[in-house]
Amino acid sequence: QLQASGGGLVQAGDSLRLSCAASGGGFSEYALGWFRQAPGKEREFVAASRNIYTYYSDSVKGRFTIYRDNPKTTVYLQMNSLKPEDTAVYYCAAGRIAGFRVRVSSEYAYWGQGTQVTVSS
């Protein structure tokens, strides 16, 4: 089970940190990722953490940072310099995934409930 939190309404240039706690065991070995879906758009990859590696979409690279706590069962998404185009529902996900497949939403077996991020201009 994945529980996401931390969304909210902010202004452009502000920061937010999203959290996703994984419970039920075994998630320390899983890839943990964040995806987002804006109204009228498809769900898109944002960032992922797998073993010692991190992956980012081009649209958030340099502004967002993904990291995990020491037991590796909670994943965070630190979002800085937020833009109105970052407005979306953000979902965390977990799965046993190899390499660059972490960017593919269908590879993830577990999903959180989503948290809304709204960035005003």
CSV table of N, CA, C and O in Angstrom, one decimal:
chain,number,residue,atom,x,y,z
A,1,GLN,N,0.8,-1.2,0.0
A,1,GLN,CA,0.0,0.0,0.0
A,1,GLN,C,0.9,1.2,0.0
A,1,GLN,O,1.9,1.3,0.7
A,2,LEU,N,0.5,2.2,-0.8
A,2,LEU,CA,1.2,3.5,-0.9
A,2,LEU,C,0.3,4.6,-0.5
A,2,LEU,O,-0.8,4.7,-0.9
A,3,GLN,N,0.9,5.5,0.3
A,3,GLN,CA,0.1,6.7,0.8
A,3,GLN,C,0.9,7.9,0.5
A,3,GLN,O,1.9,8.2,1.0
A,4,ALA,N,0.3,8.7,-0.4
A,4,ALA,CA,1.0,10.0,-0.9
A,4,ALA,C,0.4,11.2,-0.1
A,4,ALA,O,-0.8,11.2,0.3
A,5,SER,N,1.2,12.2,0.1
A,5,SER,CA,0.8,13.4,0.8
A,5,SER,C,1.7,14.5,0.4
A,5,SER,O,2.8,14.3,-0.2
A,6,GLY,N,1.3,15.7,0.8
A,6,GLY,CA,2.1,16.9,0.6
A,6,GLY,C,1.7,17.9,-0.5
A,6,GLY,O,2.4,18.9,-0.6
A,7,GLY,N,0.7,17.6,-1.2
A,7,GLY,CA,0.3,18.5,-2.3
A,7,GLY,C,-0.3,19.7,-1.7
A,7,GLY,O,-0.6,19.9,-0.5
A,8,GLY,N,-0.6,20.7,-2.6
A,8,GLY,CA,-1.2,21.9,-2.1
A,8,GLY,C,-1.2,23.0,-3.2
A,8,GLY,O,-0.9,22.7,-4.4
A,9,LEU,N,-1.6,24.2,-2.8
A,9,LEU,CA,-1.7,25.3,-3.7
A,9,LEU,C,-0.6,26.3,-3.4
A,9,LEU,O,-0.4,26.7,-2.3
A,10,VAL,N,0.3,26.5,-4.4
A,10,VAL,CA,1.4,27.4,-4.2
A,10,VAL,C,1.5,28.4,-5.4
A,10,VAL,O,0.8,28.2,-6.4
A,11,GLN,N,2.4,29.4,-5.2
A,11,GLN,CA,2.6,30.3,-6.3
A,11,GLN,C,3.8,29.9,-7.1
A,11,GLN,O,4.7,29.1,-6.6
A,12,ALA,N,3.9,30.3,-8.3
A,12,ALA,CA,5.1,30.1,-9.2
A,12,ALA,C,6.3,30.5,-8.5
A,12,ALA,O,6.4,31.6,-7.9
A,13,GLY,N,7.3,29.6,-8.5
A,13,GLY,CA,8.6,29.9,-7.9
A,13,GLY,C,8.7,29.3,-6.5
A,13,GLY,O,9.8,29.2,-5.9
A,14,ASP,N,7.6,28.9,-5.9
A,14,ASP,CA,7.6,28.3,-4.6
A,14,ASP,C,8.1,26.8,-4.7
A,14,ASP,O,8.3,26.2,-5.7
A,15,SER,N,8.2,26.2,-3.5
A,15,SER,CA,8.6,24.8,-3.3
A,15,SER,C,7.5,24.0,-2.6
A,15,SER,O,6.8,24.5,-1.8
A,16,LEU,N,7.5,22.7,-2.9
A,16,LEU,CA,6.7,21.8,-2.2
A,16,LEU,C,7.5,20.5,-2.0
A,16,LEU,O,8.3,20.2,-2.9
A,17,ARG,N,7.2,19.7,-1.0
A,17,ARG,CA,7.7,18.4,-0.9
A,17,ARG,C,6.6,17.3,-0.8
A,17,ARG,O,5.8,17.4,0.1
A,18,LEU,N,6.6,16.4,-1.7
A,18,LEU,CA,5.6,15.3,-1.6
A,18,LEU,C,6.3,14.1,-0.9
A,18,LEU,O,7.5,13.9,-1.1
A,19,SER,N,5.5,13.4,-0.2
A,19,SER,CA,5.9,12.2,0.4
A,19,SER,C,5.0,11.0,0.0
A,19,SER,O,3.9,11.1,-0.3
A,20,CYS,N,5.6,9.8,0.0
A,20,CYS,CA,4.9,8.6,-0.3
A,20,CYS,C,5.4,7.5,0.6
A,20,CYS,O,6.6,7.1,0.4
A,21,ALA,N,4.6,7.0,1.5
A,21,ALA,CA,5.0,6.0,2.4
A,21,ALA,C,4.5,4.6,1.9
A,21,ALA,O,3.3,4.5,1.6
A,22,ALA,N,5.4,3.7,1.8
A,22,ALA,CA,5.0,2.3,1.4
A,22,ALA,C,4.9,1.4,2.6
A,22,ALA,O,5.9,1.3,3.4
A,23,SER,N,3.9,0.7,2.7
A,23,SER,CA,3.7,-0.3,3.8
A,23,SER,C,3.3,-1.6,3.3
A,23,SER,O,2.9,-1.8,2.1
A,24,GLY,N,3.6,-2.6,4.1
A,24,GLY,CA,3.2,-4.0,3.6
A,24,GLY,C,4.4,-4.9,3.4
A,24,GLY,O,4.3,-6.1,3.2
A,25,GLY,N,5.6,-4.3,3.4
A,25,GLY,CA,6.8,-5.1,3.3
A,25,GLY,C,7.4,-5.3,1.9
A,25,GLY,O,6.6,-5.3,1.0
A,26,GLY,N,8.7,-5.3,1.8
A,26,GLY,CA,9.3,-5.6,0.6
A,26,GLY,C,9.7,-4.4,-0.3
A,26,GLY,O,10.4,-4.6,-1.3
A,27,PHE,N,9.1,-3.3,0.0
A,27,PHE,CA,9.3,-2.1,-0.8
A,27,PHE,C,10.7,-1.5,-0.9
A,27,PHE,O,11.0,-0.8,-1.7
A,28,SER,N,11.5,-1.9,0.1
A,28,SER,CA,12.9,-1.4,0.1
A,28,SER,C,13.6,-1.8,-1.1
A,28,SER,O,14.6,-1.2,-1.5
A,29,GLU,N,13.2,-2.9,-1.7
A,29,GLU,CA,13.9,-3.5,-2.9
A,29,GLU,C,13.2,-3.0,-4.2
A,29,GLU,O,13.7,-3.3,-5.3
A,30,TYR,N,12.1,-2.3,-4.1
A,30,TYR,CA,11.4,-1.8,-5.3
A,30,TYR,C,11.9,-0.5,-5.8
A,30,TYR,O,12.4,0.3,-5.1
A,31,ALA,N,11.7,-0.3,-7.1
A,31,ALA,CA,11.8,1.1,-7.7
A,31,ALA,C,10.5,1.8,-7.2
A,31,ALA,O,9.4,1.3,-7.2
A,32,LEU,N,10.8,3.1,-6.8
A,32,LEU,CA,9.7,4.0,-6.4
A,32,LEU,C,9.7,5.2,-7.3
A,32,LEU,O,10.8,5.8,-7.5
A,33,GLY,N,8.5,5.5,-7.8
A,33,GLY,CA,8.5,6.6,-8.8
A,33,GLY,C,7.3,7.6,-8.6
A,33,GLY,O,6.4,7.3,-7.8
A,34,TRP,N,7.4,8.7,-9.3
A,34,TRP,CA,6.4,9.7,-9.3
A,34,TRP,C,5.9,9.9,-10.7
A,34,TRP,O,6.8,10.1,-11.6
A,35,PHE,N,4.6,10.0,-10.9
A,35,PHE,CA,4.0,10.3,-12.1
A,35,PHE,C,3.0,11.5,-11.9
A,35,PHE,O,2.6,11.7,-10.7
A,36,ARG,N,2.6,12.1,-12.9
A,36,ARG,CA,1.6,13.2,-12.8
A,36,ARG,C,0.7,13.2,-13.9
A,36,ARG,O,1.0,12.8,-15.0
A,37,GLN,N,-0.5,13.7,-13.7
A,37,GLN,CA,-1.5,13.8,-14.7
A,37,GLN,C,-2.3,15.1,-14.6
A,37,GLN,O,-2.9,15.4,-13.6
A,38,ALA,N,-2.2,15.9,-15.6
A,38,ALA,CA,-2.9,17.2,-15.7
A,38,ALA,C,-4.2,16.9,-16.4
A,38,ALA,O,-4.4,16.0,-17.1
A,39,PRO,N,-5.2,17.8,-16.2
A,39,PRO,CA,-6.5,17.7,-16.8
A,39,PRO,C,-6.4,17.6,-18.3
A,39,PRO,O,-5.7,18.4,-18.9
A,40,GLY,N,-7.0,16.6,-18.9
A,40,GLY,CA,-7.0,16.4,-20.3
A,40,GLY,C,-5.7,15.9,-20.9
A,40,GLY,O,-5.6,15.8,-22.1
A,41,LYS,N,-4.8,15.5,-20.0
A,41,LYS,CA,-3.5,15.0,-20.5
A,41,LYS,C,-3.3,13.5,-20.0
A,41,LYS,O,-3.9,13.1,-19.0
A,42,GLU,N,-2.4,12.8,-20.7
A,42,GLU,CA,-2.0,11.5,-20.2
A,42,GLU,C,-1.1,11.6,-19.0
A,42,GLU,O,-0.4,12.6,-18.8
A,43,ARG,N,-1.1,10.5,-18.3
A,43,ARG,CA,-0.2,10.4,-17.1
A,43,ARG,C,1.3,10.4,-17.7
A,43,ARG,O,1.6,9.7,-18.6
A,44,GLU,N,2.1,11.2,-17.0
A,44,GLU,CA,3.5,11.3,-17.5
A,44,GLU,C,4.5,11.0,-16.3
A,44,GLU,O,4.2,11.3,-15.2
A,45,PHE,N,5.6,10.5,-16.7
A,45,PHE,CA,6.7,10.2,-15.8
A,45,PHE,C,7.3,11.5,-15.3
A,45,PHE,O,7.5,12.4,-16.0
A,46,VAL,N,7.6,11.5,-14.0
A,46,VAL,CA,8.3,12.7,-13.4
A,46,VAL,C,9.7,12.3,-12.9
A,46,VAL,O,10.7,12.9,-13.3
A,47,ALA,N,9.7,11.3,-12.0
A,47,ALA,CA,11.0,10.9,-11.4
A,47,ALA,C,10.9,9.5,-10.8
A,47,ALA,O,9.8,9.1,-10.5
A,48,ALA,N,12.1,8.9,-10.6
A,48,ALA,CA,12.1,7.5,-10.0
A,48,ALA,C,13.4,7.3,-9.3
A,48,ALA,O,14.4,7.9,-9.7
A,49,SER,N,13.3,6.4,-8.3
A,49,SER,CA,14.5,6.0,-7.6
A,49,SER,C,14.6,4.5,-7.6
A,49,SER,O,13.6,3.8,-7.3
A,50,ARG,N,15.7,4.0,-8.0
A,50,ARG,CA,15.9,2.5,-8.1
A,50,ARG,C,17.4,2.2,-7.7
A,50,ARG,O,18.3,2.7,-8.3
A,51,ASN,N,17.5,1.4,-6.7
A,51,ASN,CA,18.8,1.1,-6.1
A,51,ASN,C,19.5,2.5,-5.8
A,51,ASN,O,19.0,3.3,-5.1
A,52,ILE,N,20.7,2.7,-6.4
A,52,ILE,CA,21.4,3.9,-6.2
A,52,ILE,C,21.2,5.0,-7.2
A,52,ILE,O,21.7,6.1,-7.2
A,53,TYR,N,20.3,4.6,-8.2
A,53,TYR,CA,20.0,5.5,-9.3
A,53,TYR,C,18.8,6.3,-9.2
A,53,TYR,O,17.8,5.9,-8.6
A,54,THR,N,18.8,7.5,-9.8
A,54,THR,CA,17.7,8.4,-9.9
A,54,THR,C,17.4,8.8,-11.3
A,54,THR,O,18.4,8.8,-12.1
A,55,TYR,N,16.2,8.9,-11.7
A,55,TYR,CA,15.8,9.2,-13.1
A,55,TYR,C,14.8,10.4,-13.0
A,55,TYR,O,14.0,10.5,-12.1
A,56,TYR,N,14.9,11.3,-14.0
A,56,TYR,CA,14.1,12.5,-14.1
A,56,TYR,C,13.6,12.7,-15.5
A,56,TYR,O,14.3,12.4,-16.5
A,57,SER,N,12.4,13.3,-15.6
A,57,SER,CA,12.0,13.7,-16.9
A,57,SER,C,12.7,15.0,-17.2
A,57,SER,O,13.2,15.7,-16.3
A,58,ASP,N,12.8,15.3,-18.5
A,58,ASP,CA,13.5,16.5,-18.9
A,58,ASP,C,12.8,17.8,-18.4
A,58,ASP,O,13.5,18.8,-18.1
A,59,SER,N,11.5,17.7,-18.2
A,59,SER,CA,10.8,18.9,-17.8
A,59,SER,C,11.0,19.3,-16.3
A,59,SER,O,10.7,20.4,-15.9
A,60,VAL,N,11.5,18.3,-15.5
A,60,VAL,CA,11.7,18.7,-14.1
A,60,VAL,C,13.2,18.6,-13.7
A,60,VAL,O,13.5,18.9,-12.5
A,61,LYS,N,14.0,18.1,-14.5
A,61,LYS,CA,15.4,17.9,-14.2
A,61,LYS,C,16.0,19.3,-13.8
A,61,LYS,O,15.8,20.3,-14.4
A,62,GLY,N,16.7,19.2,-12.7
A,62,GLY,CA,17.3,20.5,-12.1
A,62,GLY,C,16.4,21.2,-11.2
A,62,GLY,O,16.9,22.1,-10.4
A,63,ARG,N,15.1,20.9,-11.2
A,63,ARG,CA,14.2,21.6,-10.3
A,63,ARG,C,13.6,20.6,-9.2
A,63,ARG,O,13.4,21.0,-8.1
A,64,PHE,N,13.5,19.4,-9.6
A,64,PHE,CA,12.9,18.4,-8.7
A,64,PHE,C,14.0,17.4,-8.2
A,64,PHE,O,14.9,17.1,-9.0
A,65,THR,N,13.9,16.9,-7.0
A,65,THR,CA,14.8,15.9,-6.5
A,65,THR,C,14.0,14.8,-5.8
A,65,THR,O,13.2,15.1,-5.0
A,66,ILE,N,14.3,13.6,-6.2
A,66,ILE,CA,13.7,12.4,-5.6
A,66,ILE,C,14.7,11.7,-4.7
A,66,ILE,O,15.9,11.6,-5.0
A,67,TYR,N,14.3,11.4,-3.5
A,67,TYR,CA,15.2,10.7,-2.6
A,67,TYR,C,14.3,9.8,-1.6
A,67,TYR,O,13.1,10.0,-1.5
A,68,ARG,N,15.0,8.8,-1.0
A,68,ARG,CA,14.3,7.9,-0.1
A,68,ARG,C,14.9,7.9,1.3
A,68,ARG,O,16.1,8.3,1.4
A,69,ASP,N,14.1,7.6,2.2
A,69,ASP,CA,14.6,7.5,3.6
A,69,ASP,C,15.5,6.3,3.8
A,69,ASP,O,15.6,5.4,2.8
A,70,ASN,N,16.1,6.1,4.9
A,70,ASN,CA,17.1,5.0,5.1
A,70,ASN,C,16.5,3.6,4.9
A,70,ASN,O,17.1,2.8,4.3
A,71,PRO,N,15.3,3.4,5.5
A,71,PRO,CA,14.8,2.0,5.2
A,71,PRO,C,14.3,1.9,3.8
A,71,PRO,O,13.9,0.8,3.4
A,72,LYS,N,14.3,3.0,3.0
A,72,LYS,CA,14.0,3.0,1.6
A,72,LYS,C,12.5,2.7,1.4
A,72,LYS,O,12.1,2.2,0.3
A,73,THR,N,11.7,2.9,2.4
A,73,THR,CA,10.2,2.6,2.2
A,73,THR,C,9.4,3.9,2.1
A,73,THR,O,8.2,3.8,1.9
A,74,THR,N,10.0,5.0,2.2
A,74,THR,CA,9.4,6.3,1.9
A,74,THR,C,10.1,7.0,0.9
A,74,THR,O,11.4,7.2,1.0
A,75,VAL,N,9.4,7.5,-0.1
A,75,VAL,CA,10.1,8.3,-1.2
A,75,VAL,C,9.5,9.7,-1.1
A,75,VAL,O,8.4,10.0,-0.9
A,76,TYR,N,10.4,10.7,-1.3
A,76,TYR,CA,10.1,12.1,-1.3
A,76,TYR,C,10.4,12.7,-2.7
A,76,TYR,O,11.3,12.3,-3.4
A,77,LEU,N,9.6,13.7,-3.0
A,77,LEU,CA,9.8,14.5,-4.2
A,77,LEU,C,9.9,15.9,-3.8
A,77,LEU,O,8.9,16.5,-3.5
A,78,GLN,N,11.1,16.5,-3.8
A,78,GLN,CA,11.3,17.9,-3.4
A,78,GLN,C,11.2,18.7,-4.7
A,78,GLN,O,11.9,18.4,-5.7
A,79,MET,N,10.2,19.5,-4.8
A,79,MET,CA,9.9,20.3,-6.0
A,79,MET,C,10.2,21.8,-5.7
A,79,MET,O,9.6,22.4,-4.9
A,80,ASN,N,11.2,22.3,-6.4
A,80,ASN,CA,11.6,23.7,-6.3
A,80,ASN,C,11.3,24.4,-7.6
A,80,ASN,O,11.1,23.8,-8.7
A,81,SER,N,11.2,25.7,-7.5
A,81,SER,CA,11.0,26.6,-8.7
A,81,SER,C,9.8,26.1,-9.5
A,81,SER,O,9.8,25.9,-10.7
A,82,LEU,N,8.7,25.9,-8.8
A,82,LEU,CA,7.5,25.4,-9.4
A,82,LEU,C,6.9,26.3,-10.5
A,82,LEU,O,7.0,27.6,-10.3
A,83,LYS,N,6.4,25.7,-11.5
A,83,LYS,CA,5.8,26.5,-12.6
A,83,LYS,C,4.3,26.1,-12.7
A,83,LYS,O,3.9,25.0,-12.3
A,84,PRO,N,3.5,27.0,-13.3
A,84,PRO,CA,2.1,26.6,-13.5
A,84,PRO,C,1.9,25.3,-14.3
A,84,PRO,O,1.0,24.6,-14.0
A,85,GLU,N,2.8,25.0,-15.2
A,85,GLU,CA,2.7,23.8,-16.0
A,85,GLU,C,3.0,22.5,-15.1
A,85,GLU,O,2.8,21.4,-15.6
A,86,ASP,N,3.4,22.7,-13.9
A,86,ASP,CA,3.6,21.6,-13.0
A,86,ASP,C,2.3,21.2,-12.3
A,86,ASP,O,2.2,20.2,-11.6
A,87,THR,N,1.3,22.0,-12.5
A,87,THR,CA,0.0,21.7,-11.9
A,87,THR,C,-0.6,20.3,-12.5
A,87,THR,O,-0.7,20.1,-13.7
A,88,ALA,N,-0.9,19.4,-11.5
A,88,ALA,CA,-1.3,18.1,-11.9
A,88,ALA,C,-1.7,17.3,-10.6
A,88,ALA,O,-1.3,17.8,-9.5
A,89,VAL,N,-2.3,16.2,-10.8
A,89,VAL,CA,-2.3,15.2,-9.7
A,89,VAL,C,-1.1,14.4,-9.8
A,89,VAL,O,-0.8,13.8,-10.8
A,90,TYR,N,-0.4,14.3,-8.6
A,90,TYR,CA,0.8,13.5,-8.6
A,90,TYR,C,0.6,12.2,-7.9
A,90,TYR,O,0.0,12.1,-6.8
A,91,TYR,N,1.1,11.1,-8.6
A,91,TYR,CA,0.9,9.8,-8.1
A,91,TYR,C,2.3,9.1,-7.8
A,91,TYR,O,3.2,9.3,-8.6
A,92,CYS,N,2.4,8.4,-6.7
A,92,CYS,CA,3.6,7.6,-6.4
A,92,CYS,C,3.2,6.2,-6.8
A,92,CYS,O,2.1,5.8,-6.8
A,93,ALA,N,4.3,5.5,-7.2
A,93,ALA,CA,4.1,4.1,-7.6
A,93,ALA,C,5.3,3.3,-7.3
A,93,ALA,O,6.4,3.8,-7.0
A,94,ALA,N,5.1,1.9,-7.2
A,94,ALA,CA,6.2,1.0,-6.8
A,94,ALA,C,6.2,-0.2,-7.7
A,94,ALA,O,5.1,-0.7,-8.1
A,95,GLY,N,7.3,-0.8,-7.9
A,95,GLY,CA,7.4,-2.0,-8.7
A,95,GLY,C,8.8,-2.5,-8.8
A,95,GLY,O,9.8,-1.8,-8.6
A,96,ARG,N,8.9,-3.8,-9.2
A,96,ARG,CA,10.2,-4.4,-9.4
A,96,ARG,C,10.5,-4.2,-10.9
A,96,ARG,O,9.9,-4.9,-11.8
A,97,ILE,N,11.3,-3.2,-11.1
A,97,ILE,CA,11.6,-2.7,-12.5
A,97,ILE,C,13.1,-2.6,-12.8
A,97,ILE,O,13.8,-2.2,-11.9
A,98,ALA,N,13.4,-3.0,-14.0
A,98,ALA,CA,14.8,-3.0,-14.4
A,98,ALA,C,15.1,-1.7,-15.2
A,98,ALA,O,14.4,-1.4,-16.1
A,99,GLY,N,16.2,-1.0,-14.9
A,99,GLY,CA,16.8,0.0,-15.7
A,99,GLY,C,15.8,1.1,-16.1
A,99,GLY,O,15.0,1.6,-15.3
A,100,PHE,N,15.9,1.5,-17.3
A,100,PHE,CA,15.1,2.7,-17.8
A,100,PHE,C,13.6,2.4,-17.9
A,100,PHE,O,12.9,3.3,-18.2
A,101,ARG,N,13.2,1.2,-17.7
A,101,ARG,CA,11.8,0.9,-17.7
A,101,ARG,C,11.1,1.6,-16.6
A,101,ARG,O,9.9,1.6,-16.5
A,102,VAL,N,11.8,2.2,-15.6
A,102,VAL,CA,11.2,3.0,-14.5
A,102,VAL,C,10.4,4.1,-15.1
A,102,VAL,O,9.6,4.7,-14.4
A,103,ARG,N,10.6,4.5,-16.3
A,103,ARG,CA,9.9,5.6,-16.9
A,103,ARG,C,8.5,5.2,-17.5
A,103,ARG,O,7.7,6.1,-17.9
A,104,VAL,N,8.2,3.9,-17.4
A,104,VAL,CA,7.0,3.4,-18.0
A,104,VAL,C,6.0,3.1,-17.0
A,104,VAL,O,6.2,2.2,-16.1
A,105,SER,N,4.9,3.7,-17.0
A,105,SER,CA,3.9,3.6,-15.9
A,105,SER,C,3.3,2.2,-15.8
A,105,SER,O,3.1,1.7,-14.7
A,106,SER,N,3.2,1.5,-16.9
A,106,SER,CA,2.6,0.1,-16.9
A,106,SER,C,3.6,-0.9,-16.2
A,106,SER,O,3.1,-2.0,-15.9
A,107,GLU,N,4.8,-0.5,-15.9
A,107,GLU,CA,5.7,-1.4,-15.2
A,107,GLU,C,5.5,-1.4,-13.7
A,107,GLU,O,6.0,-2.3,-13.1
A,108,TYR,N,4.8,-0.5,-13.2
A,108,TYR,CA,4.5,-0.4,-11.8
A,108,TYR,C,3.3,-1.2,-11.4
A,108,TYR,O,2.2,-1.0,-12.0
A,109,ALA,N,3.5,-1.9,-10.3
A,109,ALA,CA,2.4,-2.8,-9.8
A,109,ALA,C,1.5,-2.1,-8.8
A,109,ALA,O,0.4,-2.5,-8.6
A,110,TYR,N,2.1,-1.2,-8.1
A,110,TYR,CA,1.4,-0.5,-7.0
A,110,TYR,C,1.3,1.0,-7.2
A,110,TYR,O,2.3,1.6,-7.6
A,111,TRP,N,0.2,1.6,-6.8
A,111,TRP,CA,-0.1,3.0,-7.0
A,111,TRP,C,-0.7,3.6,-5.8
A,111,TRP,O,-1.6,3.0,-5.1
A,112,GLY,N,-0.3,4.8,-5.5
A,112,GLY,CA,-0.9,5.6,-4.4
A,112,GLY,C,-2.1,6.3,-4.9
A,112,GLY,O,-2.5,6.2,-6.1
A,113,GLN,N,-2.8,7.0,-4.0
A,113,GLN,CA,-4.1,7.6,-4.4
A,113,GLN,C,-4.0,8.9,-5.1
A,113,GLN,O,-5.0,9.4,-5.6
A,114,GLY,N,-2.8,9.5,-5.2
A,114,GLY,CA,-2.7,10.8,-5.8
A,114,GLY,C,-2.9,12.0,-4.9
A,114,GLY,O,-3.6,12.0,-4.0
A,115,THR,N,-2.1,13.0,-5.2
A,115,THR,CA,-2.2,14.3,-4.4
A,115,THR,C,-2.1,15.4,-5.3
A,115,THR,O,-1.3,15.5,-6.3
A,116,GLN,N,-3.0,16.4,-5.1
A,116,GLN,CA,-3.1,17.5,-6.1
A,116,GLN,C,-2.0,18.6,-5.8
A,116,GLN,O,-1.8,19.0,-4.7
A,117,VAL,N,-1.4,19.0,-6.9
A,117,VAL,CA,-0.4,20.1,-6.8
A,117,VAL,C,-0.9,21.2,-7.8
A,117,VAL,O,-1.1,20.9,-9.0
A,118,THR,N,-1.2,22.4,-7.3
A,118,THR,CA,-1.6,23.5,-8.1
A,118,THR,C,-0.7,24.7,-7.9
A,118,THR,O,-0.4,25.1,-6.8
A,119,VAL,N,-0.2,25.1,-9.1
A,119,VAL,CA,0.8,26.2,-9.1
A,119,VAL,C,0.1,27.4,-9.8
A,119,VAL,O,-0.2,27.3,-11.0
A,120,SER,N,-0.1,28.5,-9.1
A,120,SER,CA,-0.7,29.7,-9.7
A,120,SER,C,0.4,30.6,-10.2
A,120,SER,O,1.5,30.7,-9.7
A,121,SER,N,0.1,31.3,-11.3
A,121,SER,CA,1.0,32.3,-11.9
A,121,SER,C,1.0,33.6,-11.2
A,121,SER,O,0.1,33.9,-10.4
